[in-house]
Every structure is written in structure tokens, then in C-alpha cells.
Amino acid sequence: MANLVYKRVSTDQQSTARQDLVLAEAGIEDPIVFEEDPGTSSRLHPLQRPKFGELLTYARPGDTVHISEMFRLVRGNQHILDVLEVLHRDQLALRIHDGAFSAMDLTARHPRTGELLSTVKFMVQTLAAAGELQRDLQRELTYDGLRAAEAKGSKGGRRPAVAAAKTADVRTAFLEGRSIAALAREHGVSRGAIRTAVADLLPEHTAIEEDSPAPELPVTLDMPGKVADFLRVTELESAERAALDQGVTVRRGQGYTLRVSAVPAVHRQLLARCQPLDSGQGLPTVPAQRKARREYENRVNALPVASLR
């Protein structure tokens, strides 16, 4: 049975040193490490992260997934429940080596129904909510501190390497033909600092439009099983197929729903693909399929307007 180690940091200024220490102290035998690229945000659903996807593809029943702490893998209640569902489906164990979750068996399920124990679900949701509250409080305190510093005339963030009083001189000298290396030696700073001071004067500089739309974030929606069954045998684009393949199956009585995480544009594309279920384009109209398709349509149309830009 393999020991699969997952590591992630949220910004490219952070390191995995703390995670390495916790995992080394755990004494994991023959670890196989899957580490996300630096700066992989916790807002990105775990099932859409490249390295965690590779881990799940590599894993075999009976393997154990190791993480230093829960929030390296998930963010919020739904992320946790989605991941636990996939781990249960693939018969993988989860071992957390630090933090509040380290003393819990998150894979405990009812012996007859196979569902996640209600006590485990309650503890997961409670601890996840507490973690989100802690992060929100930290952000609020940081924001209040920056406002207080700004009121005193200070500006947050890293100080510029080139003094403000010298920036105009640097820019003028650069326009007169002085090289970046010469200016760096003259002012006793790095070449990167000079490049920052004259960034908009460089040939490769490309202006960024301030009103350019923000990238869409993934949204998790429950897709009725009848819709999912139809789409699985339909020709799809690669992004649509990936979202469908990574969906989490949730049993509902005799049927199921597929919990799909994708950007709103992909949800709309998938909705368009299953239009034949509603109109009967070349297919016999089945009331249950039409109803399922309209349920999914209502969920897609209910997405916030900001997410549909």
C-alpha cells in the first residue's frame, strides 16, 4: 500500500518548510510526493488542482493520502465533504498529521448505509467553519492595521528599492540611453529594482486594462443523474469532459446526483449539450429526463450575476 503525500502553498513567496517538518516527524515510509506549483490558491477546488488530480489518478485502493494539516488540501465545508466522498469511492485512507483534524478518523462510515457518520460530518463542518472564521478575522485585522498605518502616512507592502526622490532621475537617465546595469551600480540597487522603476518604458511592456474582467471562479452545482448519464455518452469539449469526469457522485434514494465543480461558462456549455432531453431533438421525450434537465437549468440560471460575466 502506497503512502501519497500532498503539499501546497498559497503564494509563491511561501515555502513548504513547515509542511516538510510535520511530515518528516510523522515518519512516513517511502512517501510519494505530489506538490502543487507555488501559488496554487486554496480557493481552487481540490478536485480541480493538477497535482491532486495526479494523486487520485495514481492512487489504488488501500493507499493512504497524507497531508500536514487539513487546510493545505481543502477550504470550507463543501470542499471537505467532496474530497471525503471521492476518497471513499476510491477506497483511500486520509491521514492528517497536525491541527484539530489530526485526532479524527474522517473516513468513519455507517456499517450498513456506508454514509459518512453524522458525528464525523458535524465535527468536520464545525471545525471547517471555525477555520474559515479564523482566516476571516486575520484578514479583517490585517486590513484594519493597513488602514491605521495609512492614516499615519505609511504605506503597506514592500518598500521600493529605488527611493521615490531618485525615481525621476532614474527614468530620465534610462530615456537618455543609460543601461539598466549601469543605473543599478550607480544607485546601489538590483537590476530588478531599476526594471521596476522603468517598467512602463521597457519595449516589452504591455499595458493592462483596468476594466478587464476578473477570471471566473469554479462553482459547484448538483447535476441530476439522468443529465449526467446523457452527457457521459455525448461528445464534449475537453474542459466539459474534465468537469464531468471529476464530478463527485452523491446517492439519492434509487438515483444519484453528480456534484460538478466548474466555472460558470462550462456549466452553461454542459446545459446546452443536454438540450435534446428537453426538446426531444431526434430523441423520444422522456418526462423524467426533461424534468432533470430543467432542474439543472434552474441551478445554472441561479448563479450570481457576477459569476456569469
Short mmCIF file of C-alpha atoms in Angstrom, two decimals:
data_model
loop_
_atom_site.label_atom_id
_atom_site.label_comp_id
_atom_site.label_asym_id
_atom_site.label_seq_id
_atom_site.Cartn_x
_atom_site.Cartn_y
_atom_site.Cartn_z
CA MET A 1 0.00 0.00 0.00
CA ALA A 2 1.45 3.37 -1.05
CA ASN A 3 1.84 6.50 1.08
CA LEU A 4 0.86 9.52 -1.04
CA VAL A 5 1.94 12.92 0.32
CA TYR A 6 0.19 16.11 -0.84
CA LYS A 7 1.70 19.59 -0.32
CA ARG A 8 0.59 23.08 -1.34
CA VAL A 9 1.33 26.74 -0.59
CA SER A 10 -0.96 29.65 -1.43
CA THR A 11 1.64 32.14 -2.74
CA ASP A 12 4.98 31.89 -4.49
CA GLN A 13 6.58 33.72 -1.55
CA GLN A 14 5.74 30.85 0.82
CA SER A 15 7.69 27.63 1.29
CA THR A 16 6.74 24.10 2.30
CA ALA A 17 9.28 24.09 5.15
CA ARG A 18 6.65 23.75 7.89
CA GLN A 19 4.81 21.02 6.00
CA ASP A 20 8.11 19.21 5.41
CA LEU A 21 8.87 19.30 9.14
CA VAL A 22 5.44 17.96 10.18
CA LEU A 23 5.53 15.20 7.57
CA ALA A 24 9.13 14.26 8.42
CA GLU A 25 8.23 13.94 12.10
CA ALA A 26 5.38 11.62 11.11
CA GLY A 27 7.91 9.07 9.85
CA ILE A 28 6.03 8.21 6.65
CA GLU A 29 7.59 5.21 4.91
CA ASP A 30 8.56 5.56 1.24
CA PRO A 31 6.44 8.68 0.58
CA ILE A 32 5.39 9.52 -2.97
CA VAL A 33 5.11 13.31 -3.05
CA PHE A 34 2.63 15.36 -5.10
CA GLU A 35 3.32 19.09 -4.70
CA GLU A 36 1.27 21.82 -6.38
CA ASP A 37 3.01 24.64 -8.21
CA PRO A 38 3.76 27.59 -5.87
CA GLY A 39 0.84 29.95 -5.55
CA THR A 40 -1.95 27.40 -6.05
CA SER A 41 -4.86 29.12 -4.30
CA SER A 42 -6.94 27.34 -1.68
CA ARG A 43 -9.99 28.84 -3.41
CA LEU A 44 -9.47 26.42 -6.30
CA HIS A 45 -11.48 23.28 -5.59
CA PRO A 46 -9.14 20.41 -4.63
CA LEU A 47 -10.62 18.18 -7.32
CA GLN A 48 -9.56 20.74 -9.95
CA ARG A 49 -5.96 21.13 -8.78
CA PRO A 50 -3.47 19.50 -11.17
CA LYS A 51 -1.28 17.66 -8.65
CA PHE A 52 -4.15 16.42 -6.51
CA GLY A 53 -5.75 15.14 -9.69
CA GLU A 54 -2.50 13.31 -10.49
CA LEU A 55 -2.51 11.86 -6.98
CA LEU A 56 -6.03 10.48 -7.40
CA THR A 57 -5.14 9.04 -10.80
CA TYR A 58 -2.04 7.34 -9.37
CA ALA A 59 -3.75 6.03 -6.22
CA ARG A 60 -5.00 2.49 -5.81
CA PRO A 61 -7.49 1.08 -3.27
CA GLY A 62 -5.87 0.78 0.14
CA ASP A 63 -3.40 3.65 -0.36
CA THR A 64 -3.15 6.44 2.22
CA VAL A 65 -3.16 10.18 1.47
CA HIS A 66 -1.01 12.19 3.90
CA ILE A 67 -1.22 15.97 4.47
CA SER A 68 0.35 18.12 7.17
CA GLU A 69 -2.92 19.87 8.01
CA MET A 70 -6.43 19.87 6.60
CA PHE A 71 -6.36 23.38 5.14
CA ARG A 72 -3.46 22.50 2.83
CA LEU A 73 -5.99 20.40 0.94
CA VAL A 74 -9.43 21.92 1.41
CA ARG A 75 -11.18 25.20 2.07
CA GLY A 76 -14.62 25.19 3.67
CA ASN A 77 -17.28 22.59 4.35
CA GLN A 78 -18.16 21.63 0.80
CA HIS A 79 -14.55 21.06 -0.23
CA ILE A 80 -14.05 18.68 2.69
CA LEU A 81 -17.21 16.68 2.03
CA ASP A 82 -16.46 16.48 -1.71
CA VAL A 83 -12.94 15.17 -1.07
CA LEU A 84 -14.11 12.65 1.53
CA GLU A 85 -16.69 11.35 -0.94
CA VAL A 86 -14.01 10.79 -3.59
CA LEU A 87 -11.62 9.15 -1.12
CA HIS A 88 -14.40 6.82 0.00
CA ARG A 89 -15.28 5.99 -3.61
CA ASP A 90 -11.65 5.17 -4.42
CA GLN A 91 -11.13 3.30 -1.11
CA LEU A 92 -8.34 5.63 0.03
CA ALA A 93 -7.46 6.49 3.62
CA LEU A 94 -6.71 10.04 4.75
CA ARG A 95 -4.12 10.86 7.42
CA ILE A 96 -3.77 14.42 8.75
CA HIS A 97 -0.67 14.96 10.88
CA ASP A 98 -1.25 18.33 12.55
CA GLY A 99 -4.12 20.53 13.69
CA ALA A 100 -7.60 19.84 15.04
CA PHE A 101 -8.38 17.15 12.45
CA SER A 102 -5.33 15.03 13.30
CA ALA A 103 -7.15 13.21 16.11
CA MET A 104 -10.17 12.28 13.97
CA ASP A 105 -10.95 9.34 11.73
CA LEU A 106 -12.57 11.24 8.87
CA THR A 107 -13.23 8.06 6.91
CA ALA A 108 -15.56 6.52 9.52
CA ARG A 109 -18.85 5.48 7.91
CA HIS A 110 -22.03 3.76 8.97
CA PRO A 111 -21.55 -0.04 8.66
CA ARG A 112 -24.89 -0.59 6.89
CA THR A 113 -25.60 2.56 4.87
CA GLY A 114 -21.99 3.35 4.01
CA GLU A 115 -22.67 7.05 4.56
CA LEU A 116 -20.34 9.37 6.44
CA LEU A 117 -21.12 9.17 10.16
CA SER A 118 -23.26 12.10 11.28
CA THR A 119 -20.86 12.79 14.17
CA VAL A 120 -17.91 12.98 11.78
CA LYS A 121 -19.85 15.24 9.42
CA PHE A 122 -20.81 17.52 12.31
CA MET A 123 -17.23 17.78 13.56
CA VAL A 124 -15.90 18.40 10.05
CA GLN A 125 -18.41 21.17 9.42
CA THR A 126 -17.83 22.75 12.84
CA LEU A 127 -14.04 22.74 12.60
CA ALA A 128 -14.10 23.93 9.00
CA ALA A 129 -16.39 26.82 9.95
CA ALA A 130 -14.05 27.70 12.82
CA GLY A 131 -11.10 27.68 10.42
CA GLU A 132 -12.90 29.98 7.99
CA LEU A 133 -13.79 32.33 10.85
CA GLN A 134 -10.15 32.44 11.92
CA ARG A 135 -8.97 33.32 8.41
CA ASP A 136 -11.66 35.99 8.05
CA LEU A 137 -10.64 37.56 11.36
CA GLN A 138 -7.00 37.58 10.29
CA ARG A 139 -7.90 39.34 7.04
CA GLU A 140 -10.01 41.92 8.92
CA LEU A 141 -7.20 42.62 11.40
CA THR A 142 -4.68 42.96 8.57
CA TYR A 143 -6.98 45.37 6.74
CA ASP A 144 -7.55 47.45 9.90
CA GLY A 145 -3.79 47.57 10.53
CA LEU A 146 -3.09 48.77 7.00
CA ARG A 147 -5.76 51.47 7.30
CA ALA A 148 -4.27 52.66 10.60
CA ALA A 149 -0.78 52.76 9.08
CA GLU A 150 -2.07 54.63 6.04
CA ALA A 151 -3.75 57.22 8.27
CA LYS A 152 -0.31 57.88 9.80
CA GLY A 153 1.23 58.38 6.38
CA SER A 154 2.70 54.90 5.98
CA LYS A 155 2.04 52.69 3.01
CA GLY A 156 1.76 48.93 3.31
CA GLY A 157 3.77 46.47 1.29
CA ARG A 158 7.44 46.20 0.41
CA ARG A 159 9.34 49.47 0.27
CA PRO A 160 10.57 50.44 -3.20
CA ALA A 161 14.23 49.62 -3.76
CA VAL A 162 14.72 52.90 -5.62
CA ALA A 163 13.93 55.88 -3.38
CA ALA A 164 10.97 57.94 -4.55
CA ALA A 165 13.16 61.03 -4.76
CA LYS A 166 15.50 59.22 -7.16
CA THR A 167 12.89 57.56 -9.37
CA ALA A 168 12.53 60.56 -11.73
CA ASP A 169 16.30 60.74 -12.17
CA VAL A 170 16.49 57.02 -12.93
CA ARG A 171 13.73 57.26 -15.53
CA THR A 172 15.31 60.31 -17.19
CA ALA A 173 18.71 58.63 -17.33
CA PHE A 174 17.15 55.47 -18.83
CA LEU A 175 15.44 57.53 -21.55
CA GLU A 176 18.80 59.20 -22.30
CA GLY A 177 20.31 55.80 -23.02
CA ARG A 178 21.83 54.65 -19.71
CA SER A 179 21.71 50.88 -19.31
CA ILE A 180 19.85 49.11 -16.52
CA ALA A 181 23.11 47.57 -15.27
CA ALA A 182 24.83 50.98 -15.09
CA LEU A 183 21.90 52.54 -13.23
CA ALA A 184 21.84 49.64 -10.78
CA ARG A 185 25.55 50.14 -9.98
CA GLU A 186 25.15 53.88 -9.66
CA HIS A 187 22.25 53.68 -7.19
CA GLY A 188 23.44 50.58 -5.34
CA VAL A 189 20.33 48.53 -6.06
CA SER A 190 19.49 45.40 -8.04
CA ARG A 191 18.76 45.41 -11.75
CA GLY A 192 15.25 44.21 -10.90
CA ALA A 193 14.69 47.37 -8.86
CA ILE A 194 15.68 49.52 -11.83
CA ARG A 195 13.46 47.48 -14.16
CA THR A 196 10.55 48.06 -11.76
CA ALA A 197 11.18 51.82 -11.75
CA VAL A 198 11.18 52.00 -15.56
CA ALA A 199 8.76 49.11 -16.25
CA ASP A 200 6.39 51.16 -18.40
CA LEU A 201 9.30 52.42 -20.52
CA LEU A 202 10.57 48.96 -21.48
CA PRO A 203 9.92 47.71 -25.04
CA GLU A 204 8.18 44.56 -23.84
CA HIS A 205 5.82 46.46 -21.54
CA THR A 206 2.15 45.75 -22.23
CA ALA A 207 -0.46 47.90 -20.60
CA ILE A 208 -3.12 46.06 -18.62
CA GLU A 209 -6.64 47.38 -18.94
CA GLU A 210 -8.01 48.25 -15.53
CA ASP A 211 -11.53 47.29 -16.51
CA SER A 212 -10.61 43.84 -17.83
CA PRO A 213 -12.99 41.23 -16.36
CA ALA A 214 -11.79 39.10 -13.47
CA PRO A 215 -11.34 35.39 -14.22
CA GLU A 216 -14.28 33.18 -13.37
CA LEU A 217 -14.04 31.03 -10.26
CA PRO A 218 -15.30 27.43 -10.12
CA VAL A 219 -18.85 26.91 -8.86
CA THR A 220 -20.14 23.60 -7.51
CA LEU A 221 -23.59 22.53 -8.69
CA ASP A 222 -25.53 19.28 -8.30
CA MET A 223 -26.28 17.77 -11.71
CA PRO A 224 -29.18 15.26 -11.79
CA GLY A 225 -28.02 11.73 -12.57
CA LYS A 226 -30.19 11.47 -15.69
CA VAL A 227 -28.46 14.53 -17.11
CA ALA A 228 -25.04 13.16 -16.20
CA ASP A 229 -25.84 9.80 -17.83
CA PHE A 230 -26.81 11.57 -21.06
CA LEU A 231 -23.70 13.79 -21.10
CA ARG A 232 -21.35 10.85 -20.48
CA VAL A 233 -22.21 9.43 -23.90
CA THR A 234 -22.25 12.84 -25.60
CA GLU A 235 -19.32 14.38 -27.47
CA LEU A 236 -17.88 17.08 -25.20
CA GLU A 237 -15.05 19.60 -25.23
CA SER A 238 -12.02 18.73 -23.07
CA ALA A 239 -12.96 21.20 -20.28
CA GLU A 240 -16.52 19.87 -20.19
CA ARG A 241 -15.34 16.25 -20.12
CA ALA A 242 -12.84 17.00 -17.34
CA ALA A 243 -15.51 18.65 -15.19
CA LEU A 244 -17.82 15.69 -15.70
CA ASP A 245 -15.12 13.09 -15.02
CA GLN A 246 -14.07 14.83 -11.81
CA GLY A 247 -17.64 15.10 -10.53
CA VAL A 248 -18.49 13.51 -7.19
CA THR A 249 -21.36 11.02 -7.11
CA VAL A 250 -23.90 11.56 -4.34
CA ARG A 251 -26.51 8.85 -3.88
CA ARG A 252 -30.13 10.00 -3.68
CA GLY A 253 -32.52 7.13 -2.93
CA GLN A 254 -32.67 4.98 -6.06
CA GLY A 255 -30.82 7.57 -8.15
CA TYR A 256 -27.93 9.95 -7.73
CA THR A 257 -26.67 13.46 -8.43
CA LEU A 258 -23.24 14.38 -9.73
CA ARG A 259 -21.59 17.22 -7.84
CA VAL A 260 -19.76 19.10 -10.58
CA SER A 261 -17.26 21.90 -9.93
CA ALA A 262 -16.56 24.12 -12.94
CA VAL A 263 -16.51 27.74 -13.99
CA PRO A 264 -19.98 29.09 -14.90
CA ALA A 265 -19.13 29.07 -18.61
CA VAL A 266 -18.59 25.30 -18.53
CA HIS A 267 -21.86 24.78 -16.64
CA ARG A 268 -23.66 26.74 -19.36
CA GLN A 269 -21.98 24.67 -22.07
CA LEU A 270 -23.00 21.43 -20.36
CA LEU A 271 -26.54 22.76 -20.05
CA ALA A 272 -26.62 23.46 -23.78
CA ARG A 273 -25.32 19.95 -24.54
CA CYS A 274 -28.28 18.34 -22.82
CA GLN A 275 -30.88 20.43 -24.65
CA PRO A 276 -32.17 17.31 -26.52
CA LEU A 277 -33.55 16.00 -23.23
CA ASP A 278 -35.94 18.93 -23.13
CA SER A 279 -36.87 19.39 -26.78
CA GLY A 280 -36.62 15.79 -27.97
CA GLN A 281 -34.30 16.66 -30.87
CA GLY A 282 -34.18 13.29 -32.56
CA LEU A 283 -34.82 11.58 -29.23
CA PRO A 284 -38.02 10.28 -27.67
CA THR A 285 -39.16 12.71 -24.99
CA VAL A 286 -38.93 11.19 -21.52
CA PRO A 287 -40.68 13.26 -18.81
CA ALA A 288 -38.17 12.27 -16.11
CA GLN A 289 -35.25 13.33 -18.28
CA ARG A 290 -36.96 16.60 -19.19
CA LYS A 291 -37.57 17.31 -15.52
CA ALA A 292 -33.94 16.52 -14.64
CA ARG A 293 -32.66 18.79 -17.38
CA ARG A 294 -34.84 21.68 -16.18
CA GLU A 295 -33.66 21.17 -12.59
CA TYR A 296 -30.09 21.62 -13.78
CA GLU A 297 -31.11 24.62 -15.87
CA ASN A 298 -32.65 26.28 -12.81
CA ARG A 299 -29.44 25.76 -10.85
CA VAL A 300 -27.28 27.19 -13.61
CA ASN A 301 -29.57 30.19 -14.06
CA ALA A 302 -29.49 30.80 -10.30
CA LEU A 303 -25.74 31.50 -10.32
CA PRO A 304 -24.86 35.04 -9.14
CA VAL A 305 -24.77 37.61 -11.92
CA ALA A 306 -21.12 38.44 -11.12
CA SER A 307 -20.14 34.84 -11.86
CA LEU A 308 -21.81 34.89 -15.27
CA ARG A 309 -19.75 37.69 -16.78
#
